[in-house]
Coordinates of C-alpha atoms in Angstrom, one line a residue:
M1459 CA -10.5 49.9 21.6
K1460 CA -13.5 51.1 22.7
V1461 CA -15.8 48.1 24.2
L1462 CA -19.8 49.2 25.2
L1463 CA -21.1 47.1 27.6
D1464 CA -25.0 46.4 27.3
L1465 CA -26.4 45.6 31.3
Q1466 CA -30.2 46.1 30.2
H1467 CA -31.2 42.6 31.3
L1468 CA -30.0 43.9 34.5
N1469 CA -33.7 45.6 35.5
V1470 CA -35.1 41.3 35.0
A1471 CA -32.0 38.7 35.4
T1472 CA -32.0 37.2 38.6
T1473 CA -29.9 34.2 38.6
G1474 CA -26.3 33.1 36.5
I1475 CA -27.4 35.5 33.8
K1476 CA -27.6 38.0 37.4
T1477 CA -24.6 37.2 38.7
Y1478 CA -22.7 37.2 35.9
M1479 CA -23.8 40.9 33.8
V1480 CA -22.5 41.9 37.4
E1481 CA -19.1 40.5 38.4
L1482 CA -17.9 41.3 34.7
A1483 CA -18.9 45.1 34.9
K1484 CA -16.8 44.5 39.0
A1485 CA -14.1 43.4 37.1
A1486 CA -13.3 45.5 34.1
R1487 CA -13.5 48.3 36.6
K1488 CA -11.5 46.5 38.8
Y1489 CA -8.6 45.0 37.3
P1490 CA -7.9 47.7 33.8
H1491 CA -6.8 46.7 30.3
P1492 CA -3.6 50.0 29.0
E1493 CA -5.5 49.2 25.9
V1494 CA -8.8 48.9 26.0
E1495 CA -11.9 51.8 27.1
W1496 CA -15.2 49.8 28.7
I1497 CA -19.4 51.9 28.1
F1498 CA -21.1 50.7 29.7
T1499 CA -24.6 51.2 29.2
H1500 CA -25.9 51.5 32.4
E1501 CA -24.5 51.7 36.3
P1502 CA -24.7 47.9 37.0
E1503 CA -26.6 48.8 40.8
V1504 CA -29.1 50.9 39.5
Q1505 CA -29.9 48.6 36.7
A1506 CA -30.1 46.0 38.9
A1507 CA -32.2 47.8 41.5
D1508 CA -35.1 49.5 38.6
K1509 CA -38.3 47.3 40.2
T1510 CA -40.5 48.2 36.7
Y1511 CA -40.0 45.3 35.5
Q1512 CA -39.0 42.6 38.4
G1513 CA -41.4 40.0 39.1
A1514 CA -44.4 40.8 36.6
K1515 CA -47.1 38.8 36.9
S1516 CA -50.0 39.9 34.8
K1517 CA -49.8 39.1 30.3
I1518 CA -49.7 43.0 30.8
Q1519 CA -47.0 43.2 32.7
R1520 CA -44.7 40.5 30.5
L1521 CA -46.1 42.2 27.4
N1522 CA -44.8 44.6 28.0
Y1523 CA -40.7 44.4 30.0
H1524 CA -41.0 41.5 25.5
L1525 CA -41.6 45.5 23.9
D1526 CA -39.4 47.3 25.9
Y1527 CA -37.1 44.7 25.2
F1528 CA -36.9 44.5 22.0
R1529 CA -37.2 48.6 21.3
W1530 CA -33.7 48.4 23.2
K1531 CA -31.9 45.7 21.2
E1532 CA -33.1 45.9 18.3
F1533 CA -33.4 50.9 18.1
Q1534 CA -31.7 52.1 21.7
L1535 CA -28.6 49.2 21.3
P1536 CA -28.0 50.1 17.9
D1537 CA -29.1 54.4 19.1
L1538 CA -26.0 54.5 21.2
V1539 CA -23.2 51.9 18.4
K1540 CA -23.8 54.8 17.0
K1541 CA -23.1 57.7 19.2
Y1542 CA -20.3 55.8 21.5
K1543 CA -18.6 54.0 18.0
P1544 CA -17.1 51.4 19.8
D1545 CA -14.9 49.3 17.9
V1546 CA -16.5 46.1 20.2
L1547 CA -20.6 45.6 21.4
I1548 CA -20.6 43.3 24.5
C1549 CA -23.8 41.1 24.8
P1550 CA -23.8 39.2 27.9
D1551 CA -28.1 38.0 27.6
F1552 CA -28.0 35.2 24.7
V1553 CA -29.4 38.7 22.6
S1554 CA -27.1 40.7 20.0
P1555 CA -29.4 43.2 17.4
A1556 CA -30.5 42.0 14.2
A1557 CA -29.7 45.1 12.4
S1558 CA -26.4 45.6 11.0
L1559 CA -23.9 47.4 13.2
P1560 CA -20.6 48.8 12.6
C1561 CA -18.1 47.3 14.9
R1562 CA -17.1 43.7 16.1
R1563 CA -20.1 41.6 18.1
L1564 CA -19.6 39.7 21.6
T1565 CA -22.8 37.6 22.3
V1566 CA -22.9 35.7 25.2
I1567 CA -25.1 32.3 25.0
H1568 CA -24.7 30.6 28.1
D1569 CA -26.1 27.2 27.5
A1570 CA -28.4 25.6 25.5
F1571 CA -31.5 25.0 27.6
F1572 CA -33.8 26.5 24.7
W1573 CA -33.3 24.1 22.3
Q1574 CA -31.5 21.4 24.6
M1575 CA -35.2 20.8 27.3
P1576 CA -38.4 23.5 24.9
E1577 CA -40.8 21.8 26.7
N1578 CA -39.5 24.0 30.2
Y1579 CA -40.8 26.9 27.8
P1580 CA -43.4 28.4 26.2
R1581 CA -43.9 27.7 23.3
W1582 CA -44.5 31.2 21.7
W1583 CA -41.9 32.7 23.7
R1584 CA -39.3 30.4 22.6
T1585 CA -40.1 30.4 19.2
Y1586 CA -39.3 34.3 19.6
F1587 CA -36.6 34.1 21.7
L1588 CA -34.7 32.1 19.7
N1589 CA -35.5 34.3 16.6
L1590 CA -34.3 36.9 18.6
I1591 CA -30.9 35.0 19.3
R1592 CA -30.1 34.4 15.5
K1593 CA -31.3 37.2 14.3
G1594 CA -29.2 38.7 16.7
L1595 CA -25.7 36.4 15.2
K1596 CA -24.8 38.2 11.8
E1597 CA -21.6 40.0 10.5
D1598 CA -18.4 39.6 12.9
T1599 CA -20.0 37.9 15.3
Q1600 CA -18.4 35.6 17.7
I1601 CA -19.8 33.3 20.3
I1602 CA -19.2 33.2 24.4
T1603 CA -20.0 30.6 26.4
T1604 CA -18.8 29.2 30.2
T1605 CA -17.6 26.2 29.8
N1606 CA -16.1 23.7 27.7
Y1607 CA -19.5 21.5 27.6
S1608 CA -22.0 24.1 27.4
K1609 CA -19.7 24.7 23.8
N1610 CA -20.0 21.2 22.3
S1611 CA -24.6 21.8 23.6
L1612 CA -24.5 24.5 20.9
L1613 CA -21.2 23.7 17.9
E1614 CA -24.8 21.1 18.2
Y1615 CA -27.5 23.2 17.7
L1616 CA -25.8 26.7 15.7
G1617 CA -23.3 24.5 13.7
N1618 CA -19.6 26.3 13.8
D1619 CA -20.8 29.3 11.5
W1620 CA -19.4 31.6 14.6
P1621 CA -16.4 30.8 16.5
I1622 CA -16.7 30.2 20.5
S1623 CA -14.5 30.9 23.1
V1624 CA -15.4 29.5 26.5
I1625 CA -15.0 32.0 29.4
Y1626 CA -14.7 30.7 32.7
Q1627 CA -16.5 33.1 34.5
A1628 CA -15.5 34.6 38.4
P1629 CA -18.5 33.6 41.6
K1630 CA -20.4 36.5 43.2
G1631 CA -18.3 38.6 45.1
L1632 CA -20.9 39.0 48.3
K1633 CA -18.9 40.9 50.0
A1634 CA -22.1 42.2 53.0
A1635 CA -21.3 41.2 56.3
S1636 CA -22.9 38.1 57.3
D1637 CA -25.7 37.7 59.3
P1638 CA -25.4 34.6 62.0
Q1639 CA -28.4 35.8 62.9
F1640 CA -30.6 33.8 60.5
L1641 CA -29.4 30.7 60.9
V1642 CA -30.6 31.5 64.7
K1643 CA -33.6 32.6 63.4
K1644 CA -34.1 29.2 61.3
H1645 CA -32.7 27.1 63.5
L1646 CA -29.9 25.9 62.0
P1647 CA -27.6 24.8 64.0
K1648 CA -23.4 24.8 62.0
K1649 CA -22.6 22.1 60.1
G1650 CA -26.0 20.8 61.2
Y1651 CA -27.5 21.0 58.1
F1652 CA -27.0 20.7 53.5
V1653 CA -27.7 22.5 51.3
H1654 CA -28.8 24.3 48.4
I1655 CA -29.4 27.8 46.9
G1656 CA -30.9 28.4 43.5
T1657 CA -34.3 28.7 41.7
F1658 CA -37.1 25.1 42.3
D1659 CA -36.3 24.8 37.9
K1660 CA -37.0 21.8 36.9
R1661 CA -34.0 21.5 35.7
K1662 CA -32.7 20.9 39.3
N1663 CA -33.5 17.7 40.4
L1664 CA -34.6 19.1 44.1
P1665 CA -37.7 16.1 44.2
L1666 CA -35.3 14.0 44.5
L1667 CA -32.7 15.5 46.6
V1668 CA -35.7 15.9 49.0
N1669 CA -36.5 12.4 49.0
S1670 CA -32.6 11.2 48.9
F1671 CA -32.9 13.7 52.3
A1672 CA -35.7 11.8 53.4
Q1673 CA -33.7 8.5 53.0
Y1674 CA -30.9 9.9 54.6
L1675 CA -32.6 10.6 57.5
K1676 CA -33.5 6.9 58.0
Q1677 CA -30.6 6.0 58.0
Q1678 CA -27.9 8.5 58.9
P1679 CA -30.7 11.0 60.9
T1680 CA -26.9 13.2 62.3
I1681 CA -27.7 16.2 59.5
Q1682 CA -30.9 17.5 60.6
K1683 CA -31.7 19.7 57.9
L1684 CA -31.6 20.1 54.7
V1685 CA -32.4 24.3 52.9
L1686 CA -33.6 24.6 50.3
A1687 CA -33.0 29.1 49.3
G1688 CA -34.2 30.5 46.3
G1689 CA -37.2 31.9 44.6
P1690 CA -40.1 29.9 42.3
G1691 CA -38.5 28.6 38.7
Q1692 CA -39.2 31.4 36.3
S1693 CA -42.3 29.6 34.4
K1694 CA -44.7 28.1 34.9
Q1695 CA -43.4 24.7 33.1
M1696 CA -39.9 25.5 34.5
N1697 CA -41.2 25.7 38.2
D1698 CA -41.4 22.6 41.2
F1699 CA -41.8 24.9 43.7
P1700 CA -45.6 23.7 44.7
V1701 CA -44.3 20.2 43.8
V1702 CA -40.9 20.4 46.5
E1703 CA -44.0 21.7 49.0
K1704 CA -46.1 19.2 48.8
L1705 CA -43.3 16.4 48.5
I1706 CA -41.9 18.2 51.4
E1707 CA -45.4 17.7 53.7
S1708 CA -45.9 14.6 52.4
L1709 CA -43.1 13.2 53.7
G1710 CA -44.1 15.0 57.4
L1711 CA -40.6 16.9 56.7
Q1712 CA -41.7 20.5 57.6
E1713 CA -39.2 20.7 61.2
Q1714 CA -36.5 19.4 58.6
I1715 CA -36.6 20.9 55.0
I1716 CA -36.4 24.7 55.8
L1717 CA -37.3 26.6 52.0
P1718 CA -36.5 30.5 53.3
G1719 CA -37.4 32.2 49.9
Y1720 CA -34.7 34.9 48.2
L1721 CA -32.1 36.1 50.7
S1722 CA -29.9 38.6 51.4
D1723 CA -26.3 38.6 50.5
G1724 CA -25.5 38.8 54.6
E1725 CA -27.4 35.9 55.0
V1726 CA -26.6 33.8 51.9
K1727 CA -23.1 34.4 53.1
A1728 CA -24.2 33.1 56.4
L1729 CA -25.2 29.8 55.6
Y1730 CA -22.8 29.4 53.4
E1731 CA -20.2 29.4 56.7
G1732 CA -22.8 26.7 58.0
A1733 CA -23.2 24.8 55.7
F1734 CA -22.5 21.1 56.2
A1735 CA -21.7 20.2 52.2
Y1736 CA -24.0 21.3 48.9
V1737 CA -25.5 19.3 47.6
F1738 CA -26.5 20.4 43.6
P1739 CA -28.6 17.6 41.6
S1740 CA -29.0 19.3 38.8
Q1741 CA -29.7 17.0 35.4
N1742 CA -28.6 19.9 32.9
E1743 CA -26.0 23.5 33.3
G1744 CA -24.2 25.8 32.0
F1745 CA -22.5 25.9 34.7
G1746 CA -22.7 25.9 38.1
I1747 CA -22.0 28.6 40.4
P1748 CA -23.1 27.7 43.5
I1749 CA -19.9 25.1 43.3
L1750 CA -17.2 27.7 43.2
E1751 CA -18.6 30.0 45.4
S1752 CA -19.5 26.3 48.3
M1753 CA -15.4 26.0 47.9
G1754 CA -13.9 29.7 48.5
F1755 CA -16.8 28.9 52.4
G1756 CA -14.7 25.8 52.5
V1757 CA -17.8 24.0 52.0
P1758 CA -17.8 20.2 50.5
V1759 CA -19.9 19.7 46.7
I1760 CA -22.0 16.7 46.9
H1761 CA -23.5 16.9 42.9
S1762 CA -24.5 15.2 40.2
D1763 CA -22.5 14.1 37.6
Q1764 CA -23.9 16.4 34.8
L1765 CA -21.5 17.7 32.7
A1766 CA -20.8 20.8 33.0
L1767 CA -20.0 20.3 37.3
L1768 CA -17.9 18.2 37.1
E1769 CA -15.8 20.4 34.2
V1770 CA -16.2 23.0 36.4
A1771 CA -16.0 20.8 39.8
G1772 CA -12.6 20.0 38.8
G1773 CA -12.7 16.6 40.3
A1774 CA -13.1 18.9 43.9
G1775 CA -16.5 17.4 43.8
L1776 CA -18.1 14.3 45.2
P1777 CA -20.4 13.9 42.5
F1778 CA -23.8 10.9 42.4
Q1779 CA -25.1 9.0 39.6
T1780 CA -27.6 12.0 37.5
G1781 CA -31.2 11.2 38.3
N1782 CA -29.7 8.4 40.5
G1783 CA -31.9 9.3 44.5
E1784 CA -30.9 6.2 45.8
D1785 CA -26.2 7.2 44.3
L1786 CA -27.3 10.5 46.4
T1787 CA -28.5 9.7 49.1
E1788 CA -25.4 7.2 49.5
K1789 CA -23.0 9.8 49.3
L1790 CA -25.3 12.0 51.9
I1791 CA -24.1 9.8 54.3
L1792 CA -20.4 9.4 52.5
L1793 CA -19.5 12.7 53.5
D1794 CA -20.9 12.5 56.9
R1795 CA -20.0 9.0 58.1
D1796 CA -15.9 10.2 56.5
G1797 CA -14.3 13.4 58.5
N1798 CA -11.3 12.1 55.7
L1799 CA -13.4 12.8 53.0
R1800 CA -15.3 15.2 53.7
S1801 CA -11.5 17.6 54.9
Q1802 CA -9.6 16.4 51.4
Q1803 CA -12.9 18.0 49.5
I1804 CA -12.4 20.8 52.0
S1805 CA -9.0 21.4 51.0
H1806 CA -9.6 20.4 46.8
G1807 CA -12.4 22.8 46.8
K1808 CA -10.5 26.3 48.2
E1809 CA -7.8 24.6 46.0
R1810 CA -10.0 24.8 43.0
A1811 CA -11.9 27.9 43.8
K1812 CA -9.3 29.8 43.4
D1813 CA -8.5 29.3 39.1
F1814 CA -12.0 31.1 39.0
S1815 CA -11.1 35.3 40.4
A1816 CA -12.8 38.4 38.7
E1817 CA -9.4 39.2 37.6
K1818 CA -8.6 35.5 35.4
F1819 CA -12.8 36.1 34.1
I1820 CA -11.5 40.2 32.7
E1821 CA -8.1 38.9 31.4
A1822 CA -10.3 36.3 28.9
F1823 CA -12.2 38.8 27.8
H1824 CA -9.4 40.9 27.6
R1825 CA -7.8 38.8 25.6
I1826 CA -10.6 38.4 22.9
I1827 CA -11.2 41.5 22.6
L1828 CA -7.8 42.3 21.9
N1829 CA -6.7 39.7 19.9
P1830 CA -10.1 38.8 17.1
T1831 CA -9.2 35.9 15.9
L1832 CA -8.2 33.9 19.2

């Protein structure tokens, strides 16, 4: 069985989709199947390092990227299908070619955000992108998604015209050496800070976390820091970074709340190793990779009771009511005061993290590749 994996989108992917694509490619090579031959459209590391369109800011730069993406999906990728004659084409970035193809398609649609939160996207871009997604859902197509929550959401918006299967992904393999000097430079004592890693998209609810942390400091001033690592939201409509900056300034918490920006793998690793707890206040997620990364490092997790996060945490996290700042503050205080609870969270989290591995990730793909009726 010959499988063609489309990795073009790695030239701009920065968050969860990038992790998904890179870890899928790594797992395909690390855990080969005797009946499956994998062909990559690009070398993952080389494509991820391509800076041509990364950080495009001007309208011309963004237009050039969209034209390049369209050419790839509608002309170059179909040409590669003709060249390699795969039995299966996997597109892990929502979009499959609109052209008719002589092979099965596995299209990964990670979440239903484009349908659920239209206000977070430019209207023209959302209309265009949803059109691309729908035109690629044709012929022998099977949708792959990340959680049962995402599956149910997609069924609501797409119906059941195409089979939808859930494959749990693997967290990012942080193989780089830890950079403990990062903690020293940022004046972060070990086990002396809460952490969140990710973009400042509005759905992440980071202003809620800042306000809850401020209330926590008034009632339980033992953990003195909060680290919000990551870059701005992915569009003007989605970006809460300026809101968070102004809020921190208005609260006078510039010394207590650290905004280090994007970090290297070594810095991320050090951040996890030294954290007291991870806090995930998001109002909507398709999966929630940081939950598993944190649990794998023995870091307890406080997360909103959003359905995907509850599903991924599997009872090993400490949930609070989504959008309820008072409840979040109470959970921050509870975890700080109750050492036994924190120890239990660490133990349960380590066990839960074992359920999500690169080997299980690729085995699930192999089952669907070899058994079209699954």
